[in-house]
mmCIF file of C-alpha atoms and ligand atoms in Angstrom:
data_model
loop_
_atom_site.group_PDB
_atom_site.id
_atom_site.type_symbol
_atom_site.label_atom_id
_atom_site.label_comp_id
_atom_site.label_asym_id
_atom_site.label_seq_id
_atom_site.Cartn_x
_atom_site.Cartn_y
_atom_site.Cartn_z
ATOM 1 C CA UNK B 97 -31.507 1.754 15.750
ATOM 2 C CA UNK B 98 -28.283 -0.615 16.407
ATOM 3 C CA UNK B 99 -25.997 -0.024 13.457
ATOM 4 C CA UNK B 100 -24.565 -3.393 11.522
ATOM 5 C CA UNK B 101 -21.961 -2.688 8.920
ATOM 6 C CA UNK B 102 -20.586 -5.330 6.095
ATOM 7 C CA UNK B 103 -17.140 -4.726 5.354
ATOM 8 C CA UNK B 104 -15.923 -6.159 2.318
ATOM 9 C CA UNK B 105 -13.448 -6.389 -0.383
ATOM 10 C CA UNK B 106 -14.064 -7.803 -3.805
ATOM 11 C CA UNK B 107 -11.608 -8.365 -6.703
ATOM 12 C CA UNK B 108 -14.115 -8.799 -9.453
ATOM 13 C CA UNK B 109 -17.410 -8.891 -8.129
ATOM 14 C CA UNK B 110 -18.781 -11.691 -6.773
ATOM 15 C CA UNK B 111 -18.317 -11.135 -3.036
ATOM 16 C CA UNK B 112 -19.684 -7.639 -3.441
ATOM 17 C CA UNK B 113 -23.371 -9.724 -5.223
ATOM 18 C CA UNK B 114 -22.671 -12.035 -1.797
ATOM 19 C CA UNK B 115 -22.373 -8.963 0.111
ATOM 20 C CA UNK B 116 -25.444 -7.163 -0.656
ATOM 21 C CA UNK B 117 -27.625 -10.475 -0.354
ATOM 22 C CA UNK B 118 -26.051 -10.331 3.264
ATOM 23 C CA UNK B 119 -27.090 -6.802 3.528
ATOM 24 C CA UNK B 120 -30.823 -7.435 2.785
ATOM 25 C CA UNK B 121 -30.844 -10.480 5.212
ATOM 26 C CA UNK B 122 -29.925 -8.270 8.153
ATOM 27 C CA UNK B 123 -31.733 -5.377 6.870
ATOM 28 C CA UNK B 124 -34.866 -7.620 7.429
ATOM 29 C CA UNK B 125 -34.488 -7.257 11.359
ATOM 30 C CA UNK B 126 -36.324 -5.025 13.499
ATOM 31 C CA UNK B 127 -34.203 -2.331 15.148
ATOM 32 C CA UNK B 128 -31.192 -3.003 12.971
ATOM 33 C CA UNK B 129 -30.056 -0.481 10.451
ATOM 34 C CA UNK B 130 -27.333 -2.331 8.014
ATOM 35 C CA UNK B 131 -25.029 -0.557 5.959
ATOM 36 C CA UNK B 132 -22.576 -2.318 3.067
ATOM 37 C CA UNK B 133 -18.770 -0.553 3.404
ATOM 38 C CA UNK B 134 -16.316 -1.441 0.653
ATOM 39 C CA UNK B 135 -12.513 -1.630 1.796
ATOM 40 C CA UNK B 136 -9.199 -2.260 -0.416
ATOM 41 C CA UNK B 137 -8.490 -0.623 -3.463
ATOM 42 C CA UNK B 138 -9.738 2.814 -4.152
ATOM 43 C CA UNK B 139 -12.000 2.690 -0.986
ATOM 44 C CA UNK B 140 -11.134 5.198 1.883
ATOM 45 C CA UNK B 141 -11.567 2.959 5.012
ATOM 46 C CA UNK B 142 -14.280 5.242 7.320
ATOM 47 C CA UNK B 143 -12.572 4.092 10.374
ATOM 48 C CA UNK B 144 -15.231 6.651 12.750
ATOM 49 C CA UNK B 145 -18.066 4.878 10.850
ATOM 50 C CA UNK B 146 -17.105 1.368 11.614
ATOM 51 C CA UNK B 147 -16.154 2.638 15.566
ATOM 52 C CA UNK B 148 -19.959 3.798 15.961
ATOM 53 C CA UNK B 149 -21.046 0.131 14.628
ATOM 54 C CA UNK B 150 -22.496 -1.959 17.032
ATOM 55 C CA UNK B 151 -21.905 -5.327 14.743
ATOM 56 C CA UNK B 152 -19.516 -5.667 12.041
ATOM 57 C CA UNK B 153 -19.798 -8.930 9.195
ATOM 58 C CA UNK B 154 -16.404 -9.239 7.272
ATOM 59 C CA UNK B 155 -16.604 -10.253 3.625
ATOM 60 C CA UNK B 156 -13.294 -11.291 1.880
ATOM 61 C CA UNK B 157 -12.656 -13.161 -1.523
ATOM 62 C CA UNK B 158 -10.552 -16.021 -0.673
ATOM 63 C CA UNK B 159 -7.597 -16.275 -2.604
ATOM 64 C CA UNK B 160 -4.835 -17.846 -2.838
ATOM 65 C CA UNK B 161 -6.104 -20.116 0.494
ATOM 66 C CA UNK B 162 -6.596 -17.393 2.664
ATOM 67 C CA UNK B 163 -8.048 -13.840 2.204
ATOM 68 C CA UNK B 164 -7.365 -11.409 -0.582
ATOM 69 C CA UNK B 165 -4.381 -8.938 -0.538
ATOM 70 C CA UNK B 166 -6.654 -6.245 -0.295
ATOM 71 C CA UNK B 167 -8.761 -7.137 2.619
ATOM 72 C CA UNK B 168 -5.366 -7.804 4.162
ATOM 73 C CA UNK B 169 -4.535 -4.672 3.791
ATOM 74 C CA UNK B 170 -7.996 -3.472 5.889
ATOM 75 C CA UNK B 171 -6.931 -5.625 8.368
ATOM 76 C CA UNK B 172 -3.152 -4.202 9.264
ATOM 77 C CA UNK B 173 -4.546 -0.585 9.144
ATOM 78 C CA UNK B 174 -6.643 -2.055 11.708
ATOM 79 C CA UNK B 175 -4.183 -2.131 14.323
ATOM 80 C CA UNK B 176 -4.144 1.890 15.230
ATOM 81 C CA UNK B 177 -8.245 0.273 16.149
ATOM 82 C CA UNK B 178 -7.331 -2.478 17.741
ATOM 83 C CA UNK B 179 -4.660 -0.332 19.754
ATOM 84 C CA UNK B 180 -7.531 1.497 21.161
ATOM 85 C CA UNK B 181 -9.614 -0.956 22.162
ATOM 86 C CA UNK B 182 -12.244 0.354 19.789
ATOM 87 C CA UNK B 183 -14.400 -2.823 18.524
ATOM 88 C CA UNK B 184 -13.884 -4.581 21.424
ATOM 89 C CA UNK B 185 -17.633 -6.609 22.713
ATOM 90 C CA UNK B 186 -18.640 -5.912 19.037
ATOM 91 C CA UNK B 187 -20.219 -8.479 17.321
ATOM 92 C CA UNK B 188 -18.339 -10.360 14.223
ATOM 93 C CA UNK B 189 -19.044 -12.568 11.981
ATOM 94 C CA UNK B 190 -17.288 -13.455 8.055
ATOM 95 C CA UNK B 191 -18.060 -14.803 5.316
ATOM 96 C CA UNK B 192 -16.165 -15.753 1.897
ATOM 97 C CA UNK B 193 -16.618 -16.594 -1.515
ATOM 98 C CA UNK B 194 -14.744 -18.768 -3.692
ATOM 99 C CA UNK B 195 -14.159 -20.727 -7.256
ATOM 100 C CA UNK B 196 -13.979 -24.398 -6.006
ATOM 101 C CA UNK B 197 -16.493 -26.150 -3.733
ATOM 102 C CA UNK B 198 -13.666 -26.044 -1.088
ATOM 103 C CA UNK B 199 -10.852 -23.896 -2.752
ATOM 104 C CA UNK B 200 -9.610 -23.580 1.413
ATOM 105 C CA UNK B 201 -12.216 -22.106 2.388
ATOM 106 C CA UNK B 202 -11.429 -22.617 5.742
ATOM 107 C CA UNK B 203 -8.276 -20.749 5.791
ATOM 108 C CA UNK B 204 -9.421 -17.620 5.217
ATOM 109 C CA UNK B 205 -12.944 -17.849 8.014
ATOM 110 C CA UNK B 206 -9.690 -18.916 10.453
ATOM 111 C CA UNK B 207 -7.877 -15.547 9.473
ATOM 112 C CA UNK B 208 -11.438 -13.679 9.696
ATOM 113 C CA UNK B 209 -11.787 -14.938 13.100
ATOM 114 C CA UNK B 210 -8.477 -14.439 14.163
ATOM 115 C CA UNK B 211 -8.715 -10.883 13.183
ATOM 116 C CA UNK B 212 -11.762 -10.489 15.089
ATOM 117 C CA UNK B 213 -10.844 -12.235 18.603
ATOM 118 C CA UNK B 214 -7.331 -10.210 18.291
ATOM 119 C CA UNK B 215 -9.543 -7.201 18.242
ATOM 120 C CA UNK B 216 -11.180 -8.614 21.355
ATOM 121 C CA UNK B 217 -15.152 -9.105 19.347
ATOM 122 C CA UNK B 218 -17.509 -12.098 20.176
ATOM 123 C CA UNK B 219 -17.298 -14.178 16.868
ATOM 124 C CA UNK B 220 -20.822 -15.672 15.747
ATOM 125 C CA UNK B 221 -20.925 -18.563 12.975
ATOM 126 C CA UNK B 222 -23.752 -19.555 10.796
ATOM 127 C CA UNK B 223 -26.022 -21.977 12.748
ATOM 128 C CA UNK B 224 -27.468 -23.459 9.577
ATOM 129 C CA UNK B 225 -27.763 -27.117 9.220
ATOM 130 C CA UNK B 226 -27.095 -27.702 5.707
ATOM 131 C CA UNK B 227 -30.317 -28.726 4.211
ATOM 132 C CA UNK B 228 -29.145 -31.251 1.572
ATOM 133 C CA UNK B 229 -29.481 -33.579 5.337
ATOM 134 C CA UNK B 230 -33.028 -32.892 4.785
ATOM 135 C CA UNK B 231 -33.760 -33.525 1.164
ATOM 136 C CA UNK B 232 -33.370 -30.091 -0.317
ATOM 137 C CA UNK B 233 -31.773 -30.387 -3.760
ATOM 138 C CA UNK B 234 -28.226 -29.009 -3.301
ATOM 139 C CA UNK B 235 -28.845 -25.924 -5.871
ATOM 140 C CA UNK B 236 -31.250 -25.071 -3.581
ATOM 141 C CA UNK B 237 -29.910 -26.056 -0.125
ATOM 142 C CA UNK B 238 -28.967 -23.595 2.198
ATOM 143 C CA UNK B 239 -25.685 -23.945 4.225
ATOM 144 C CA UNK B 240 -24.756 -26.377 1.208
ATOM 145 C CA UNK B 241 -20.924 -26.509 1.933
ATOM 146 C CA UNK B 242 -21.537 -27.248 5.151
ATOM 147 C CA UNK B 243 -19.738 -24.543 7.227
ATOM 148 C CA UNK B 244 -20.508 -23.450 10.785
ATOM 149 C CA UNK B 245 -17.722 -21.084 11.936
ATOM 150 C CA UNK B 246 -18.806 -18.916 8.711
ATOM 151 C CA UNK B 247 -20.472 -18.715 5.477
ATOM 152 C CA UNK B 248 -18.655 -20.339 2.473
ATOM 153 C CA UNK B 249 -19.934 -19.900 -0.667
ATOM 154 C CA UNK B 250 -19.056 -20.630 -3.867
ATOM 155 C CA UNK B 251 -19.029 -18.796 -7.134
ATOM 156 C CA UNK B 252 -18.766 -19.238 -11.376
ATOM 157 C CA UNK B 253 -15.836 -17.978 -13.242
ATOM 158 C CA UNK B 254 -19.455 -16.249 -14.756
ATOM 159 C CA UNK B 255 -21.041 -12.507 -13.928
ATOM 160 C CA UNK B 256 -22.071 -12.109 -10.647
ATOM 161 C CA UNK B 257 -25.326 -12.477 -11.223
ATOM 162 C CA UNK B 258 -25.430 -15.964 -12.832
ATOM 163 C CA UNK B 259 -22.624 -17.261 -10.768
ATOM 164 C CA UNK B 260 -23.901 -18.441 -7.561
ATOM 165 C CA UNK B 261 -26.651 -21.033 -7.159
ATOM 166 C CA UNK B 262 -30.143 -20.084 -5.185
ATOM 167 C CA UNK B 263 -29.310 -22.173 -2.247
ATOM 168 C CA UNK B 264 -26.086 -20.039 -1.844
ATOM 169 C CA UNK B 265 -27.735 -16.839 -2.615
ATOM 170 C CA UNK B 266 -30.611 -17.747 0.232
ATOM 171 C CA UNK B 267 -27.909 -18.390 2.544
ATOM 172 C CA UNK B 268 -26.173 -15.146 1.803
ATOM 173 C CA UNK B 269 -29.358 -13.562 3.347
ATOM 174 C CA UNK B 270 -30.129 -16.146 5.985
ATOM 175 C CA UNK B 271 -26.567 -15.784 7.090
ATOM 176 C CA UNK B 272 -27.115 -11.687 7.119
ATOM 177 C CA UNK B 273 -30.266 -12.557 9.009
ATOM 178 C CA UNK B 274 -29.408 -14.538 11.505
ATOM 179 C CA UNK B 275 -26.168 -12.219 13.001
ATOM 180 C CA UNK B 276 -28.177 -9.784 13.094
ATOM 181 C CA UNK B 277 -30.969 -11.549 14.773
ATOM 182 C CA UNK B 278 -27.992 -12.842 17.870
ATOM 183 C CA UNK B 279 -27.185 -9.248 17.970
ATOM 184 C CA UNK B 280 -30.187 -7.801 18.429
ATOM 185 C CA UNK B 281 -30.929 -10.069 21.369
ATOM 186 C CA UNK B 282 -27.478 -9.401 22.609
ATOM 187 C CA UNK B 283 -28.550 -5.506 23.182
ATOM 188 C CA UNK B 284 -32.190 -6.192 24.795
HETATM 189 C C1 LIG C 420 -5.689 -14.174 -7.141
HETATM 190 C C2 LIG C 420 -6.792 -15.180 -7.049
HETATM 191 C C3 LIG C 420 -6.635 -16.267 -6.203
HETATM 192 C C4 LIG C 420 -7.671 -17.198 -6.059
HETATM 193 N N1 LIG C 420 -7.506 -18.229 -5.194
HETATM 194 C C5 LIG C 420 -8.526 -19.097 -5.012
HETATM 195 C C6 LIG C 420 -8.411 -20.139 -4.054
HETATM 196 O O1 LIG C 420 -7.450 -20.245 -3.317
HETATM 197 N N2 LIG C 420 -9.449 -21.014 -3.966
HETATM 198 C C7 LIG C 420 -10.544 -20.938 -4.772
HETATM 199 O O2 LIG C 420 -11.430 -21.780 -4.682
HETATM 200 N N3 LIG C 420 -10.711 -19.907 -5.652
HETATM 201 C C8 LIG C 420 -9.723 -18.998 -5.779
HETATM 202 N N4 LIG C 420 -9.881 -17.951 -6.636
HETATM 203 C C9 LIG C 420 -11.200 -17.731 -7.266
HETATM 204 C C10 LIG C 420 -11.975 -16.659 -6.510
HETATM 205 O O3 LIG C 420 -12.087 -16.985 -5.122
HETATM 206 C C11 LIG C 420 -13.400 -16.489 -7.065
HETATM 207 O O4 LIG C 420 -13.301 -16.161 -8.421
HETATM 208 C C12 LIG C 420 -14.195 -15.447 -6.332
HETATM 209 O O5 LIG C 420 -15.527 -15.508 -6.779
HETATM 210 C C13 LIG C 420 -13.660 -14.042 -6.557
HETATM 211 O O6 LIG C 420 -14.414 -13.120 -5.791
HETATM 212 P P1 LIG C 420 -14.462 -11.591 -6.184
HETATM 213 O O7 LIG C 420 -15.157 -11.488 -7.527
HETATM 214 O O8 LIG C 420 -15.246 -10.941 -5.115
HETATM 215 O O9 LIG C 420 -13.033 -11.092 -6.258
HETATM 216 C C14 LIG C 420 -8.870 -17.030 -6.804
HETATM 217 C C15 LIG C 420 -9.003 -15.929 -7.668
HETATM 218 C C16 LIG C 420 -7.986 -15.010 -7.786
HETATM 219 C C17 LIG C 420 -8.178 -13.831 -8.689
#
């Protein structure tokens, strides 16, 4: 088994619901054992645990326009890592949840990226074309924002649960599924 891990941070719950739907999306591929790992706040970063993944998917609130304090935080301990070499040909990908239907999204998949090419991983996006082109009803439409160089999705100022529509929800797990669909091709 090729290990996947999520790493995420979330504030108040909403990217952790995204998470897990991201989780069960790449858990659906053959030969690919996912694992969700929480970082910021209380969580202890297991630094050896994300070295022996073969794919990592970053999950960050945005906020503020870019990515939360927290996750931040993740990233600059990440530089003993990225000293060493140690994710380097690892698959990446991100994804980020927010209020607003943009709320600057975009800001925070460029940090995401960033983080990952500085560590020297080969970034995949979400290949989705958003299928409100092709008459889905947007509540239902997956890729419904629209973004390829990540997933965006957006959330309620509600419980986790109720906040995000289907469509989103289905992308959340299409999203999971498809990284971890590339990545097991990239090790055959
Ligand atoms: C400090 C803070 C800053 C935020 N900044 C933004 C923002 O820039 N754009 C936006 O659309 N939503 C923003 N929001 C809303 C959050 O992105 C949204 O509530 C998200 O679902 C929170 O995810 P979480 O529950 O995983 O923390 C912000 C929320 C907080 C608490």
């Amino acid at each position: 088994m090729k290990k996947l891990a999520i790493v995420y941070h979330s504030g108040y719950g909403h990217t952790a619901f995204a998470a897990q739907k991201v989780f069960e999306g790449a858990a659906t591929v053959d030969g690919i054992e996912a694992k969700l790992v929480a970082v910021g706040g209380d969580h202890v970063t297991p630094w050896e645990e994300l070295k022996n993944a073969d794919a990592l998917i970053f999950g960050t609130p945005t906020y503020m326009g870019s990515v939360s304090a927290p996750f931040k935080g993740f990233m600059d301990e990440s530089s003993k890592v990225w000293m060493g070499r140690e994710w380097k040909d690892k698959v990446a990908a991100g994804f980020t949840v927010s209020g607003s239907p943009s709320g600057d999204k975009q800001s925070t998949l460029q940090a995401l990226s960033t983080f990952a090419l500085q560590h020297g991983m080969v970034w995949v996006g979400y290949d989705r074309m958003p299928e409100v082109y092709t008459g889905v009803a947007p509540e239902n439409a997956r890729n419904r924002l629209g973004s390829f160089s990540g997933l965006m999705l957006q959330a309620a100022q509600t419980a986790p649960d109720q906040s995000f529509l289907p469509g989103d929800l289905a992308s959340a797990s299409d999203f999971g599924q498809r990284v971890a669909t590339l990545f097991a091709k990239k090790i055959r």
